[in-house]
Amino acid sequence: AQSVTQPDIHITVSEGASLELRCNYSYGATPYLFWYVQSPGQGLQLLLKYFSGDTLVQGIKGFEAEFKRSQSSFNLRKPSVHWSDAAEYFCAAYLNNNDMRFGAGTRLTVKP
Amino acid sequence: DAGVIQSPRHEVTEMGQEVTLRCKPISGHDYLFWYRQTMMRGLELLIYFNNNVPIDDSGMPEDRFSAKMPNASFSTLKIQPSEPRDSAVYFCASSSGSPGIQYFGAGTRLSVL
């Protein structure tokens, strides 16, 4: 079955530290991949996407993600986290039929 | 563009009442999606439309749920009758083309008492 897995439910990092949020997918072929961020009481905002081509994708707010076909992963990274990055992060994927599958989300807490 | 607009932002109703959620997609987008978000089940796709036509409603939980898109600029999700377990945040999203980037509204937080 097609699925997206985010292994970490909650991550805490110190402000200024680096961040990596993990995402794995299970599809018969390489899906289209996305990272969204959701601040409390808000909708989802797209951070970045991967459709094809360069496996290192740059997004907004200083985020980047790397697609690794061999590991079926699409991990999100940021070199230096800011307090305003505290939010919930969702990895998502779909293949052909617009049926977007979301991971369960990773809640990021930033310590001062 | 103002983005995807949902109304109301919050809805509190009593069990058994009819609830109608509204969505205005981004102008020019030909896909519209309705999602439900709960702590237990996360984000679930309920139904999506292409050019105002429902394409996949397999995520609609029960016959109490119905969705319409009478024109390219408006969609509704109706729950009749509502039940406490329908309490959730309902999101509408729209996109252009396929594959497309989905843009989300701010959501409607529904509480059924």
Tab-separated table of C-alpha atoms in Angstrom:
chain	number	residue	atom	x	y	z
A	1	ALA	CA	0.000	0.000	0.000
A	2	GLN	CA	1.128	3.509	-0.716
A	3	SER	CA	2.226	5.297	2.425
A	4	VAL	CA	4.364	8.042	3.856
A	5	THR	CA	6.133	7.571	7.164
A	6	GLN	CA	7.592	10.177	9.445
A	7	PRO	CA	9.384	8.205	12.170
A	8	ASP	CA	9.722	11.091	14.608
A	9	ILE	CA	6.554	12.371	16.261
A	10	HIS	CA	8.297	15.127	18.197
A	11	ILE	CA	11.754	16.679	17.934
A	12	THR	CA	13.318	19.324	20.147
A	13	VAL	CA	16.319	21.321	19.007
A	14	SER	CA	18.104	24.367	20.355
A	15	GLU	CA	17.890	27.608	18.485
A	16	GLY	CA	20.802	27.845	16.088
A	17	ALA	CA	21.282	24.100	15.904
A	18	SER	CA	20.861	22.120	12.710
A	19	LEU	CA	17.700	20.172	11.959
A	20	GLU	CA	16.853	17.055	10.017
A	21	LEU	CA	13.328	15.681	9.792
A	22	ARG	CA	12.964	12.234	8.332
A	23	CYS	CA	10.480	11.029	5.743
A	24	ASN	CA	10.196	7.654	4.025
A	25	TYR	CA	7.754	6.630	1.365
A	26	SER	CA	6.439	3.333	0.127
A	27	TYR	CA	5.257	3.465	-3.461
A	28	GLY	CA	5.663	1.249	-6.492
A	29	ALA	CA	7.367	4.074	-8.333
A	30	THR	CA	8.891	7.390	-7.334
A	31	PRO	CA	6.072	9.683	-6.279
A	32	TYR	CA	5.942	13.449	-6.274
A	33	LEU	CA	7.194	14.559	-2.868
A	34	PHE	CA	6.422	17.574	-0.728
A	35	TRP	CA	7.132	19.113	2.646
A	36	TYR	CA	4.519	21.314	4.256
A	37	VAL	CA	4.637	23.291	7.500
A	38	GLN	CA	1.653	23.999	9.734
A	39	SER	CA	1.782	26.649	12.416
A	40	PRO	CA	-0.795	26.448	15.223
A	41	GLY	CA	-4.275	27.352	14.007
A	42	GLN	CA	-3.087	27.730	10.450
A	43	GLY	CA	-3.357	25.832	7.219
A	44	LEU	CA	-0.503	24.016	5.558
A	45	GLN	CA	2.144	26.012	3.742
A	46	LEU	CA	4.342	24.421	1.106
A	47	LEU	CA	8.042	24.476	1.953
A	48	LEU	CA	9.380	22.646	-1.076
A	49	LYS	CA	8.633	19.958	-3.624
A	50	TYR	CA	10.406	17.309	-5.663
A	51	PHE	CA	9.055	16.220	-9.016
A	52	SER	CA	12.229	15.155	-10.836
A	53	GLY	CA	15.778	16.276	-11.599
A	54	ASP	CA	18.222	17.566	-9.024
A	55	THR	CA	17.836	15.486	-5.877
A	56	LEU	CA	18.686	18.395	-3.564
A	57	VAL	CA	15.753	20.763	-3.462
A	58	GLN	CA	15.786	24.253	-2.015
A	59	GLY	CA	12.686	25.664	-0.404
A	60	ILE	CA	11.465	28.690	1.446
A	61	LYS	CA	12.616	29.838	4.881
A	62	GLY	CA	16.073	28.327	4.405
A	63	PHE	CA	14.880	24.723	4.213
A	64	GLU	CA	16.179	22.090	1.839
A	65	ALA	CA	15.410	18.436	1.252
A	66	GLU	CA	17.293	15.605	-0.358
A	67	PHE	CA	15.637	12.838	-2.348
A	68	LYS	CA	17.384	9.470	-2.043
A	69	ARG	CA	15.858	6.836	-4.262
A	70	SER	CA	17.925	4.007	-2.771
A	71	GLN	CA	16.560	4.767	0.682
A	72	SER	CA	13.048	5.831	-0.384
A	73	SER	CA	13.620	8.947	1.665
A	74	PHE	CA	13.028	12.661	1.370
A	75	ASN	CA	14.505	14.235	4.492
A	76	LEU	CA	14.095	17.894	5.340
A	77	ARG	CA	17.035	19.899	6.639
A	78	LYS	CA	17.901	23.335	7.900
A	79	PRO	CA	21.406	24.363	8.965
A	80	SER	CA	20.355	26.745	11.735
A	81	VAL	CA	16.923	26.683	13.336
A	82	HIS	CA	15.121	29.845	14.413
A	83	TRP	CA	12.501	30.038	17.169
A	84	SER	CA	9.904	30.871	14.507
A	85	ASP	CA	10.452	27.437	12.933
A	86	ALA	CA	8.547	25.792	15.772
A	87	ALA	CA	5.582	24.144	14.050
A	88	GLU	CA	4.339	20.826	12.728
A	89	TYR	CA	5.961	19.501	9.580
A	90	PHE	CA	4.302	17.143	7.146
A	91	CYS	CA	5.848	15.092	4.410
A	92	ALA	CA	3.466	14.200	1.586
A	93	ALA	CA	3.486	12.228	-1.628
A	94	TYR	CA	1.310	11.312	-4.548
A	95	LEU	CA	1.573	9.340	-7.728
A	96	ASN	CA	-0.495	10.095	-10.808
A	97	ASN	CA	-3.965	10.222	-9.334
A	98	ASN	CA	-3.756	13.302	-7.099
A	99	ASP	CA	-4.345	11.137	-4.039
A	100	MET	CA	-2.013	12.979	-1.696
A	101	ARG	CA	-0.845	10.895	1.255
A	102	PHE	CA	0.492	12.708	4.273
A	103	GLY	CA	2.790	11.461	6.964
A	104	ALA	CA	1.624	11.717	10.555
A	105	GLY	CA	3.655	14.860	11.059
A	106	THR	CA	6.643	15.820	13.176
A	107	ARG	CA	6.189	18.485	15.807
A	108	LEU	CA	9.250	20.688	16.161
A	109	THR	CA	9.992	22.462	19.423
A	110	VAL	CA	12.792	25.033	19.488
A	111	LYS	CA	14.573	25.684	22.778
A	112	PRO	CA	15.961	29.153	23.413
B	1	ASP	CA	-4.493	36.312	-5.195
B	2	ALA	CA	-6.115	35.935	-1.786
B	3	GLY	CA	-5.395	32.226	-1.634
B	4	VAL	CA	-7.879	29.521	-0.748
B	5	ILE	CA	-10.654	30.944	1.393
B	6	GLN	CA	-12.655	28.835	3.793
B	7	SER	CA	-15.634	29.765	5.882
B	8	PRO	CA	-16.500	29.694	8.634
B	9	ARG	CA	-13.202	29.458	10.534
B	10	HIS	CA	-14.928	27.943	13.526
B	11	GLU	CA	-18.224	26.132	13.780
B	12	VAL	CA	-19.853	24.833	16.922
B	13	THR	CA	-23.032	22.860	16.530
B	14	GLU	CA	-25.115	20.290	18.289
B	15	MET	CA	-25.353	16.659	17.362
B	16	GLY	CA	-27.941	16.054	14.677
B	17	GLN	CA	-27.656	19.466	13.084
B	18	GLU	CA	-26.656	20.065	9.492
B	19	VAL	CA	-23.255	21.640	8.937
B	20	THR	CA	-22.070	23.289	5.736
B	21	LEU	CA	-18.457	24.205	5.159
B	22	ARG	CA	-17.499	26.489	2.301
B	23	CYS	CA	-14.448	26.897	0.119
B	24	LYS	CA	-13.361	29.321	-2.555
B	25	PRO	CA	-10.341	27.982	-4.472
B	26	ILE	CA	-7.611	30.031	-6.071
B	27	SER	CA	-8.816	31.491	-9.334
B	28	GLY	CA	-7.716	29.408	-12.309
B	29	HIS	CA	-7.089	26.243	-10.327
B	30	ASP	CA	-8.819	23.196	-11.776
B	31	TYR	CA	-8.452	20.813	-8.840
B	32	LEU	CA	-10.135	21.146	-5.454
B	33	PHE	CA	-9.571	18.893	-2.453
B	34	TRP	CA	-11.295	18.440	0.889
B	35	TYR	CA	-9.282	17.039	3.813
B	36	ARG	CA	-10.049	16.253	7.418
B	37	GLN	CA	-7.440	16.510	10.172
B	38	THR	CA	-7.769	14.766	13.532
B	39	MET	CA	-5.274	13.826	16.188
B	40	MET	CA	-6.073	10.154	15.791
B	41	ARG	CA	-6.044	9.851	12.006
B	42	GLY	CA	-3.945	12.790	10.866
B	43	LEU	CA	-4.726	14.348	7.490
B	44	GLU	CA	-7.131	12.396	5.336
B	45	LEU	CA	-8.285	13.149	1.837
B	46	LEU	CA	-12.072	13.066	1.719
B	47	ILE	CA	-12.827	13.944	-1.896
B	48	TYR	CA	-11.390	15.807	-4.812
B	49	PHE	CA	-12.795	17.524	-7.893
B	50	ASN	CA	-11.338	18.204	-11.304
B	51	ASN	CA	-13.050	20.894	-13.366
B	52	ASN	CA	-15.972	20.834	-10.897
B	53	VAL	CA	-16.510	17.087	-11.325
B	54	PRO	CA	-15.993	14.744	-8.340
B	55	ILE	CA	-13.208	12.337	-9.252
B	56	ASP	CA	-12.570	10.335	-6.108
B	57	ASP	CA	-14.841	10.314	-3.084
B	58	SER	CA	-13.548	7.099	-1.576
B	59	GLY	CA	-12.361	8.991	1.485
B	60	MET	CA	-15.804	10.266	2.416
B	61	PRO	CA	-16.491	8.442	5.654
B	62	GLU	CA	-20.247	7.960	5.434
B	63	ASP	CA	-23.353	8.909	3.527
B	64	ARG	CA	-23.828	11.710	6.023
B	65	PHE	CA	-21.042	13.522	4.181
B	66	SER	CA	-21.602	15.105	0.797
B	67	ALA	CA	-19.635	17.596	-1.290
B	68	LYS	CA	-20.555	19.732	-4.250
B	69	MET	CA	-18.799	22.085	-6.596
B	70	PRO	CA	-21.453	23.993	-8.534
B	71	ASN	CA	-18.887	26.196	-10.262
B	72	ALA	CA	-15.151	26.774	-10.502
B	73	SER	CA	-15.092	29.266	-7.648
B	74	PHE	CA	-17.114	27.553	-4.946
B	75	SER	CA	-17.409	24.227	-3.163
B	76	THR	CA	-19.283	22.983	-0.122
B	77	LEU	CA	-18.849	20.073	2.230
B	78	LYS	CA	-22.019	19.161	4.062
B	79	ILE	CA	-22.526	16.889	7.052
B	80	GLN	CA	-26.102	15.870	7.780
B	81	PRO	CA	-26.739	14.875	10.509
B	82	SER	CA	-23.576	15.790	12.369
B	83	GLU	CA	-22.127	13.625	15.146
B	84	PRO	CA	-19.529	14.352	17.851
B	85	ARG	CA	-16.991	12.140	16.078
B	86	ASP	CA	-17.097	14.535	13.125
B	87	SER	CA	-15.295	17.107	15.254
B	88	ALA	CA	-12.091	17.931	13.393
B	89	VAL	CA	-10.393	20.572	11.314
B	90	TYR	CA	-11.518	20.491	7.700
B	91	PHE	CA	-9.198	21.857	5.047
B	92	CYS	CA	-9.838	22.789	1.482
B	93	ALA	CA	-6.975	22.920	-1.008
B	94	SER	CA	-6.709	23.742	-4.692
B	95	SER	CA	-4.143	23.144	-7.392
B	96	SER	CA	-3.528	23.740	-11.066
B	97	GLY	CA	-2.830	20.874	-13.428
B	98	SER	CA	-1.420	17.478	-12.581
B	99	PRO	CA	0.961	17.064	-10.943
B	100	GLY	CA	0.124	20.181	-9.084
B	101	ILE	CA	1.111	21.927	-5.915
B	102	GLN	CA	-1.771	22.015	-3.489
B	103	TYR	CA	-2.461	25.292	-1.730
B	104	PHE	CA	-4.385	25.023	1.509
B	105	GLY	CA	-6.944	27.227	3.144
B	106	ALA	CA	-6.749	28.106	6.832
B	107	GLY	CA	-9.277	25.403	7.695
B	108	THR	CA	-12.598	25.197	9.513
B	109	ARG	CA	-12.494	23.907	13.064
B	110	LEU	CA	-15.721	21.986	13.640
B	111	SER	CA	-16.949	21.065	17.084
B	112	VAL	CA	-20.050	18.905	17.354
B	113	LEU	CA	-21.424	18.802	20.880
